Short mmCIF file of C-alpha atoms and ligand atoms in Angstrom, two decimals:
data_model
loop_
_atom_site.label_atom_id
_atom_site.label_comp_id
_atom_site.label_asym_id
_atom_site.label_seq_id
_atom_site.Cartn_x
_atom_site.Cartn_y
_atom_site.Cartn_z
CA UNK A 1 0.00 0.00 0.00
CA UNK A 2 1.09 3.67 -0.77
CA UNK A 3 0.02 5.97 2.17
CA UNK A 4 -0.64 9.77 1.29
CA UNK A 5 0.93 11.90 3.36
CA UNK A 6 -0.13 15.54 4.28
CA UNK A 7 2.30 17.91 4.00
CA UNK A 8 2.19 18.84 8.00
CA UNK A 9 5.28 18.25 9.90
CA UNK A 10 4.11 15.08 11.12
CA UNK A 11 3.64 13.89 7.60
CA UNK A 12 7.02 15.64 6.43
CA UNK A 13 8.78 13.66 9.44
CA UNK A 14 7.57 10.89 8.48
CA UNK A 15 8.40 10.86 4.94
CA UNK A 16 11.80 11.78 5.64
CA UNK A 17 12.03 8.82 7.96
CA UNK A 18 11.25 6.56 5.23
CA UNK A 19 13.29 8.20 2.96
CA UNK A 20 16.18 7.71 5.41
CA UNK A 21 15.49 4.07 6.05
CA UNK A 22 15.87 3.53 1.89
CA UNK A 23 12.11 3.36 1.23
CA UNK A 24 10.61 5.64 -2.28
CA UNK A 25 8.56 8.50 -1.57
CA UNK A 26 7.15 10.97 -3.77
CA UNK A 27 7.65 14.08 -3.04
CA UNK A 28 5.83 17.71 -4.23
CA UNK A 29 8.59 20.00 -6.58
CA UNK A 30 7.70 23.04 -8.19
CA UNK A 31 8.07 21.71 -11.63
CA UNK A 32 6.65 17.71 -11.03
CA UNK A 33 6.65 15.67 -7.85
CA UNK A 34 9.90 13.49 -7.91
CA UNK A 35 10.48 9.69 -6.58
CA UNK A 36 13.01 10.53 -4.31
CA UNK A 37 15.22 8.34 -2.88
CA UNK A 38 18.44 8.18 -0.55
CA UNK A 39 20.96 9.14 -3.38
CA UNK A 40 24.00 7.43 -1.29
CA UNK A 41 21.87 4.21 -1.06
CA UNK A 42 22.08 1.89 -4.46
CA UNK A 43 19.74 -0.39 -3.07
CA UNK A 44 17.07 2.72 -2.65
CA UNK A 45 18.38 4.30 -6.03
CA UNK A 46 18.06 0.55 -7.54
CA UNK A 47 14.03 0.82 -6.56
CA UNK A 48 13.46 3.90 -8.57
CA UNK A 49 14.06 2.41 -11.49
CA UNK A 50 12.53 -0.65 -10.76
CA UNK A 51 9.23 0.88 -9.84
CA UNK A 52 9.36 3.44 -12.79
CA UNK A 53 10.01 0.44 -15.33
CA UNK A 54 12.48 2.60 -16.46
CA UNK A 55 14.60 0.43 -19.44
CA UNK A 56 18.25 1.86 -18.88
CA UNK A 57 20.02 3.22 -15.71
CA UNK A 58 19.76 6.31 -17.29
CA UNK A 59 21.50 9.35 -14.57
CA UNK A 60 19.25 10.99 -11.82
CA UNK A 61 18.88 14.72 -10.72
CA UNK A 62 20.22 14.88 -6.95
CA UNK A 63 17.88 17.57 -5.09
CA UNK A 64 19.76 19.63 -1.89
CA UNK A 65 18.01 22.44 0.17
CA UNK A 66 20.92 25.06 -0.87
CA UNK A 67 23.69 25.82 -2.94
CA UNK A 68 26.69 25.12 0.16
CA UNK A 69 25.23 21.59 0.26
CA UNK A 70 25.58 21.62 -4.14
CA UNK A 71 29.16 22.35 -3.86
CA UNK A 72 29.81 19.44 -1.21
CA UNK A 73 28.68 17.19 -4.23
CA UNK A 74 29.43 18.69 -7.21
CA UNK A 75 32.78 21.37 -8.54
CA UNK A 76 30.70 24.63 -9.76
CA UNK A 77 32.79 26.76 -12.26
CA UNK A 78 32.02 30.37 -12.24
CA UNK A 79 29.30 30.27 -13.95
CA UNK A 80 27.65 27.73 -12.79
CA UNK A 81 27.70 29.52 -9.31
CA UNK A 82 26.72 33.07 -11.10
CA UNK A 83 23.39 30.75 -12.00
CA UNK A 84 23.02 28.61 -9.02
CA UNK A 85 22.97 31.77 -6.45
CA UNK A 86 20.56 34.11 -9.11
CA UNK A 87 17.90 31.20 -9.69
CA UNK A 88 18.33 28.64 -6.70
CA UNK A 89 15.76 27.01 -4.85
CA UNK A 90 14.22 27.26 -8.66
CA UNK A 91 13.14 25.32 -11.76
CA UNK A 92 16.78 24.76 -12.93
CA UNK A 93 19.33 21.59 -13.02
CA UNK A 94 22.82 22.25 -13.98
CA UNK A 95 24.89 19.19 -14.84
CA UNK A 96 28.51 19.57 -13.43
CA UNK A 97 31.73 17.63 -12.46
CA UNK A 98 30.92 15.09 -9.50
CA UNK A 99 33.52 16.06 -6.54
CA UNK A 100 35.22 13.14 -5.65
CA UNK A 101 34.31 11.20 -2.34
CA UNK A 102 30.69 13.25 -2.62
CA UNK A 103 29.64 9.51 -1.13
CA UNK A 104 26.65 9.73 -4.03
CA UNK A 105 25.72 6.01 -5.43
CA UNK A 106 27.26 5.62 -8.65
CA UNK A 107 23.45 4.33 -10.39
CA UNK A 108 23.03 7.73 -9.41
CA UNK A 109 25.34 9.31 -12.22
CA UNK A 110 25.16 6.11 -14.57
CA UNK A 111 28.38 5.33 -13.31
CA UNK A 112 29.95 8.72 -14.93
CA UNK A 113 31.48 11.70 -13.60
CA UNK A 114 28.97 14.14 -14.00
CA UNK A 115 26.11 15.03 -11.40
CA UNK A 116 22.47 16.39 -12.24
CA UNK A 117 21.56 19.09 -9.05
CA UNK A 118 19.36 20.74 -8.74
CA UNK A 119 17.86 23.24 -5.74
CA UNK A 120 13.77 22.61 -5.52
CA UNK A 121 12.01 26.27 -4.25
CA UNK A 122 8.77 24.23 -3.23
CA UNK A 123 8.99 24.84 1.22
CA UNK A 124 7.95 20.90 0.91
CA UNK A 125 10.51 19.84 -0.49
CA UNK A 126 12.76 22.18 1.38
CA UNK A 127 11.64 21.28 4.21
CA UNK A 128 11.60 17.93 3.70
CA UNK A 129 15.52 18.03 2.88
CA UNK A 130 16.63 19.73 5.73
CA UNK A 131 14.55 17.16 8.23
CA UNK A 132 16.38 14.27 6.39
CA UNK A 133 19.45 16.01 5.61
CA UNK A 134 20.34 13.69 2.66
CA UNK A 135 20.66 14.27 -0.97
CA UNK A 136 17.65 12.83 -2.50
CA UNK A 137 17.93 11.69 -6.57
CA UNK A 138 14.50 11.92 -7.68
CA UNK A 139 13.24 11.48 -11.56
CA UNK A 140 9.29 12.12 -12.22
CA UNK A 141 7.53 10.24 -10.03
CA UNK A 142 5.61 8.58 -13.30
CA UNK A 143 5.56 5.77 -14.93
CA UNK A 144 9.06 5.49 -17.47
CA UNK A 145 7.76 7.44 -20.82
CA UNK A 146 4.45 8.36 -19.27
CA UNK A 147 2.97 12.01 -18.36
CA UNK A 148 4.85 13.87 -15.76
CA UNK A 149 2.47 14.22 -12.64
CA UNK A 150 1.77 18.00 -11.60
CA UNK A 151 -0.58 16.66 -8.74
CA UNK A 152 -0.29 13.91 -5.78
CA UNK A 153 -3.54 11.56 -7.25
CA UNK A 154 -1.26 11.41 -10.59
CA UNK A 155 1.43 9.81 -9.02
CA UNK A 156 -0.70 6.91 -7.45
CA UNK A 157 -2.82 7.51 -10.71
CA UNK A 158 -4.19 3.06 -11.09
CA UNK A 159 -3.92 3.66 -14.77
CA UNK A 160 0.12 4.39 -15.45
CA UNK A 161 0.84 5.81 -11.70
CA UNK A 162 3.16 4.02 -8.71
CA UNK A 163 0.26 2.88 -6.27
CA UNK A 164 1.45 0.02 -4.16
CA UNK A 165 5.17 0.18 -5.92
CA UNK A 166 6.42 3.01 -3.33
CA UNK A 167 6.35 3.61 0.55
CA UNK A 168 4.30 6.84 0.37
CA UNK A 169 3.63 10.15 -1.69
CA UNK A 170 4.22 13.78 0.20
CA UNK A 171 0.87 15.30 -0.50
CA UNK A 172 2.13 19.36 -1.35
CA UNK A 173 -0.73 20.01 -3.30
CA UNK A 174 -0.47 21.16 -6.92
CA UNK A 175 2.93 21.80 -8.49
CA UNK A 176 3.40 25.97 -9.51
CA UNK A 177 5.49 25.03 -12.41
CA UNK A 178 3.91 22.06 -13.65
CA UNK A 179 6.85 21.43 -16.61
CA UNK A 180 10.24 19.66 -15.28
CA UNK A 181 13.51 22.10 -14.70
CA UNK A 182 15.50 22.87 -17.33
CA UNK A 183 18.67 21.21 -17.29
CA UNK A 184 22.24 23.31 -17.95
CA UNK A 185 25.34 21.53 -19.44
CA UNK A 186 28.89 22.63 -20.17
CA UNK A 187 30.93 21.95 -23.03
CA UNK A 188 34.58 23.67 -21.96
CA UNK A 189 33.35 27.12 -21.05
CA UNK A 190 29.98 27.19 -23.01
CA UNK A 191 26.86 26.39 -21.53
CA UNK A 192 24.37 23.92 -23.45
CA UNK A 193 20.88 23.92 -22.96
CA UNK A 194 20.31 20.40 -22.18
CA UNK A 195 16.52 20.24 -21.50
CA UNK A 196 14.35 23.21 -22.01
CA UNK A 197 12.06 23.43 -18.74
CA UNK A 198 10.71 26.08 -16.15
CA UNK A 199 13.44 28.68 -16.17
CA UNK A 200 12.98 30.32 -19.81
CA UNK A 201 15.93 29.70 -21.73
CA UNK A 202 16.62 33.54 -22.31
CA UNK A 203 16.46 33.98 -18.82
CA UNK A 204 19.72 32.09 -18.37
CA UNK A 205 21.05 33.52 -21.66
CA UNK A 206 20.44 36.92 -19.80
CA UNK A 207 22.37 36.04 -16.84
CA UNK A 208 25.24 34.39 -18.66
CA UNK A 209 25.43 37.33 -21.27
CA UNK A 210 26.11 34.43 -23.91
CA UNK A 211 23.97 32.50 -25.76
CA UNK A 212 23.03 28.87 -25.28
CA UNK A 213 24.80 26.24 -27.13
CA UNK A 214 21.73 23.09 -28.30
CA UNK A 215 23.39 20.06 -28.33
CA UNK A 216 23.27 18.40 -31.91
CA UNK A 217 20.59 15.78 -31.47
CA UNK A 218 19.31 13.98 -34.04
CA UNK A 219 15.62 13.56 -31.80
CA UNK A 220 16.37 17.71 -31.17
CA UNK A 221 16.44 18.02 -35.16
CA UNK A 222 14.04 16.03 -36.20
CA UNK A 223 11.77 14.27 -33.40
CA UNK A 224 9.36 12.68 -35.42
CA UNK A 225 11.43 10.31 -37.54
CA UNK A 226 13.72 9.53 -34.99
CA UNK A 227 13.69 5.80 -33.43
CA UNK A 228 12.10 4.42 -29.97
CA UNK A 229 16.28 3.13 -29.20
CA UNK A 230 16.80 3.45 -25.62
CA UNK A 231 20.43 3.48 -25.70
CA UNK A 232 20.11 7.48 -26.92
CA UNK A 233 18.46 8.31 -24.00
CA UNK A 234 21.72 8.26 -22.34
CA UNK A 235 23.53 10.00 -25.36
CA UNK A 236 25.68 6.81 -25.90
CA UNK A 237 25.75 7.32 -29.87
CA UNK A 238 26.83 11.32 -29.27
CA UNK A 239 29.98 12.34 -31.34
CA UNK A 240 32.88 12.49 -28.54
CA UNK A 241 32.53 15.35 -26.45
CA UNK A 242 28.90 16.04 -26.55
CA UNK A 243 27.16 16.13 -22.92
CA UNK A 244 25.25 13.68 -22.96
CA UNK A 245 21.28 15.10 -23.36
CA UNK A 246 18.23 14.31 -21.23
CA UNK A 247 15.17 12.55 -22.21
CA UNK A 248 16.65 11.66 -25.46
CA UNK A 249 13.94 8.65 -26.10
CA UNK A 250 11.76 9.34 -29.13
CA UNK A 251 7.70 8.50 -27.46
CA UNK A 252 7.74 9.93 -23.92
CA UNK A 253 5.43 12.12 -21.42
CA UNK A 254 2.58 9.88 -23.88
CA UNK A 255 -1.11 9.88 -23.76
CA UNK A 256 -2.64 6.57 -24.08
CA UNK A 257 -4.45 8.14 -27.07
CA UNK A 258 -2.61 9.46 -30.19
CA UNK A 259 -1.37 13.19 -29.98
CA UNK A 260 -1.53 15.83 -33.24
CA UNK A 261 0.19 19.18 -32.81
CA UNK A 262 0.32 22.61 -33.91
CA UNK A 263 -3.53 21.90 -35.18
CA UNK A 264 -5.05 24.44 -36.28
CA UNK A 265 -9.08 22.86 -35.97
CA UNK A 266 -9.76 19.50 -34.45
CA UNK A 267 -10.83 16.79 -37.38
CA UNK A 268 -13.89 14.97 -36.32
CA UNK A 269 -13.89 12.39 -33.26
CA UNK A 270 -10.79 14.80 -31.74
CA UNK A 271 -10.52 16.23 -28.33
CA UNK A 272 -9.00 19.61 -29.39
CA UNK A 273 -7.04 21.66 -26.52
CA UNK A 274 -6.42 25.32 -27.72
CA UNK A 275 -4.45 28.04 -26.65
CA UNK A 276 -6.23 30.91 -26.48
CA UNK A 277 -10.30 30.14 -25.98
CA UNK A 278 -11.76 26.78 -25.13
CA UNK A 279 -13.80 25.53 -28.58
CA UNK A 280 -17.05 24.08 -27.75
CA UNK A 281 -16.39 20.92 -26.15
CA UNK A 282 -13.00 21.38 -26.15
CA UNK A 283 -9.84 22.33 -23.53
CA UNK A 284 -7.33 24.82 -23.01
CA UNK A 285 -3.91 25.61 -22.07
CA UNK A 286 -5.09 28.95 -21.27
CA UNK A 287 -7.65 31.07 -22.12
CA UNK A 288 -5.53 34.35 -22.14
CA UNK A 289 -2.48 32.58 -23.68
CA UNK A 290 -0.36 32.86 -21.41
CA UNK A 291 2.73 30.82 -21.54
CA UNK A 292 3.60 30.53 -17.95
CA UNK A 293 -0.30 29.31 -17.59
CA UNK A 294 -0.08 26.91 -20.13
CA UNK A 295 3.22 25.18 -19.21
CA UNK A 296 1.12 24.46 -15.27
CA UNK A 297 -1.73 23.39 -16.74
CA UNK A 298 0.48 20.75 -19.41
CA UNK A 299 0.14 17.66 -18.03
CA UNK A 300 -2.96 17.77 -15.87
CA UNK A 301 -4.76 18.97 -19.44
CA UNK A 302 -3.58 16.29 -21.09
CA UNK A 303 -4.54 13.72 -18.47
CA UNK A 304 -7.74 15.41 -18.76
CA UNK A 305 -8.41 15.19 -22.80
CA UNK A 306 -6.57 11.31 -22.47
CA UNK A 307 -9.87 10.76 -20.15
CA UNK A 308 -11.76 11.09 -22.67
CA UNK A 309 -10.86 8.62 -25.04
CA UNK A 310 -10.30 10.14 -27.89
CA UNK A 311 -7.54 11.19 -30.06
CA UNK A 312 -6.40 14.26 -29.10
CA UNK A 313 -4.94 17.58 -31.49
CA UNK A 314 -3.26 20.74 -29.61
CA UNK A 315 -3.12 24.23 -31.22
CA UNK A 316 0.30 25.75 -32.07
CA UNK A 317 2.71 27.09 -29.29
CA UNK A 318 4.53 29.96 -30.12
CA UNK A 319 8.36 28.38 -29.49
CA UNK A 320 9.75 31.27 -27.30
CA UNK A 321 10.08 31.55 -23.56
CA UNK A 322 8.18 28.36 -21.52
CA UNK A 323 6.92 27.57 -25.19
CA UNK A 324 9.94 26.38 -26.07
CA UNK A 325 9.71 23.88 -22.84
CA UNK A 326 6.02 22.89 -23.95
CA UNK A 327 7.01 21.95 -26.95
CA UNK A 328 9.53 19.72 -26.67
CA UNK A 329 7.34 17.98 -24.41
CA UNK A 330 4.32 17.98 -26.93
CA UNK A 331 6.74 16.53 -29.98
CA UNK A 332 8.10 13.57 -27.51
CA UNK A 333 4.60 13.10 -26.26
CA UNK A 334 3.42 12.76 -30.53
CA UNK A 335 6.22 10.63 -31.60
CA UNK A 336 5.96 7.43 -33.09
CA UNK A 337 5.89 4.83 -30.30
CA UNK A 338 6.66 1.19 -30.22
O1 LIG B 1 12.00 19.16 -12.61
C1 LIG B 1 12.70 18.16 -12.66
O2 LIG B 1 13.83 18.16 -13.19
C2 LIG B 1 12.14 16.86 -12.07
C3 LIG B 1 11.96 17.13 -10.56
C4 LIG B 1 11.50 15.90 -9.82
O3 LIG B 1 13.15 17.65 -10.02
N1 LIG B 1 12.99 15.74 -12.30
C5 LIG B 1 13.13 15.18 -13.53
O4 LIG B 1 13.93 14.05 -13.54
O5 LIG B 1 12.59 15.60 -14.52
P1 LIG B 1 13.97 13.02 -14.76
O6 LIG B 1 14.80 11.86 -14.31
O7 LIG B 1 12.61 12.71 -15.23
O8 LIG B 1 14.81 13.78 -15.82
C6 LIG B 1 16.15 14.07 -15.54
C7 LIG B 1 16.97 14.09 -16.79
C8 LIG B 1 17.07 12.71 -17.40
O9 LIG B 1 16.62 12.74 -18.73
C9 LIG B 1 18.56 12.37 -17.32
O10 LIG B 1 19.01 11.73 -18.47
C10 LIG B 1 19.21 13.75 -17.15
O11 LIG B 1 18.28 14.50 -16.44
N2 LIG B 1 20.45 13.66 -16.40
C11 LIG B 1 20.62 13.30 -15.14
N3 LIG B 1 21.92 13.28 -14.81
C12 LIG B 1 22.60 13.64 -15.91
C13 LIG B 1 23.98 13.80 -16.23
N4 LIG B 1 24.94 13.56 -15.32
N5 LIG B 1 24.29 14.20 -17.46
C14 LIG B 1 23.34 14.45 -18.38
N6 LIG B 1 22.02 14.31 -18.15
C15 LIG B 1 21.66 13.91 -16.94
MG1 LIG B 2 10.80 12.30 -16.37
#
């Protein structure tokens, strides 16, 4: 059995007890709720991916309450730190060297020398690592290549969720975010945008005075004709001195019912989600199109049309700020699957 937990101290004790003793909890972000585990514990790490189905030990974000405890586990270059102390606790993962003797489980980091880190802002989840006082790896708490849950009944969701597979599920309420962080790489002294996500691209482009570098991708290029092949998930066929690039499989954040985007009208028998005003029958992303709306509202809208039963088609995005983030999960989520 999964218990729910309320996010009172009581419940946020208790969770971090469990946590402690090795057991999976889900826990509330501001971007998704996470399956957190004890990141020094393989045998805790070993259950996320177990109880995700996940199909390769593909590397896990490590969540801290601050920066100080970031730079116990990982080496920060300048600018790494310039970004860590302007948008930490926030919707941003920067990938950097792993310090040596960090004491982090090497299923954690696939084995390699890099670390995913990442500083949550939700007072859950900050509260929640301070009580424990551990490092706590935590992918989406969803099903491996399912949608990303923005609320605590997705994660123990019967149809695709983690009921009964994990020791409990940190009720925080709905995630502000609603899209995963984005995720920073470097490549010598330029910083690639791994994963577009919460923190607007141009936001860090802003702070860094430089533009991002996009890893070359072949799913980034050209996402609908690339295959389902796990093994790029973990950017194993990248030319040499690529950073390896998140989330690389083809189908994933999928409705059980086929997805068309940038539709213009729906085609009879579709569930159409707009941006801008609802059609009859229809959803939206947000009435006033509002980007930062839109990206929140994601996932729980598409659980919503997927409901439904019907094949669902999604108005353009305009690919700029979050858009950019909404998009690359709406092309994963309409990609060929297996
Ligand atoms: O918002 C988020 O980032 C959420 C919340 C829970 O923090 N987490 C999340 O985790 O989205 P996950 O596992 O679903 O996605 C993390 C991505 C994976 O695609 C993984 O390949 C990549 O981060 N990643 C982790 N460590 C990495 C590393 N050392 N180098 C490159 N990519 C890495
Ligand atoms: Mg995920």
């Amino acid at each position: 059995m999964t218990q729910i937990l309320p996010a009172s101290q009581q419940g946020i004790e208790h969770a971090a007890r469990l946590l402690c003793q090795g057991q999976l909890v889900a826990i509330p972000t501001e971007t998704v709720y996470g399956l957190a585990a004890d990141a020094r514990n393989p045998h805790a790490v070993a259950r996320i991916f177990e109880a995700k189905e996940r199909p390769s030990f593909n590397p896990l974000i490590v969540h801290v309450p601050d920066l100080e405890t970031a730079e116990q586990i990982a080496v920060f270059p300048e600018t790494a730190r310039h970004l860590a102390e302007r948008l930490w606790p926030g919707a941003m993962t920067l990938v950097l060297p792993l310090r040596p003797g960090s004491g982090i489980s090497d299923l954690v980091t696939a084995g390699g020398d890099t670390i995913a880190i990442r500083v949550p802002a939700h007072p859950v989840a900050q509260k929640l690592l301070r009580q424990a006082a551990i490092p706590l790896a935590a992918p989406s708490a969803n099903r491996s290549g399912r949608i990303s849950p923005s609320r605590a009944e997705h994660v123990t969701d019967p149809n695709g969720g983690l009921h009964g597979r994990i020791a409990a599920v940190l009720d925080g309420g709905p995630c502000g975010v609603g899209l995963e962080s984005t995720i920073i790489g470097w490549q010598g002294n330029d910083a690639v945008l791994l994963r577009p996500g919460g923190v607007e691209a141009e936001t860090i482009e802003a702070l860094l005075n430089q533009k991002l570098r996009r890893p070359h991708i072949s799913i980034a290029a050209n996402p609908s004709t690339t295959s389902t092949d796990q093994t790029t998930e973990s950017g194993n066929d990248l030319p040499p001195g690529t950073p390896s690039a998140p989330g690389q499989l083809s189908s994933h954040y999928a409705p059980n019912a086929p997805l068309r985007i940038n539709a213009d009208a729906a085609q009879p028998g579709e569930v159409f989600i707009a941006f801008g005003p609802a059609i009859e029958g229809g959803l939206t992303l947000s009435h006033d199109r509002d980007l930062r709306e839109a990206a929140a509202t994601l996932f729980e809208t598409l659980r919503r049309a997927d409901r439904l039963g019907r094949p669902i088609a999604i108005a353009p995005i305009p690919d700029e700020g979050l858009g950019l983030a909404i998009n690359d999960r709406l092309r994963r989520a309409a990609a060929p699957r297996d």
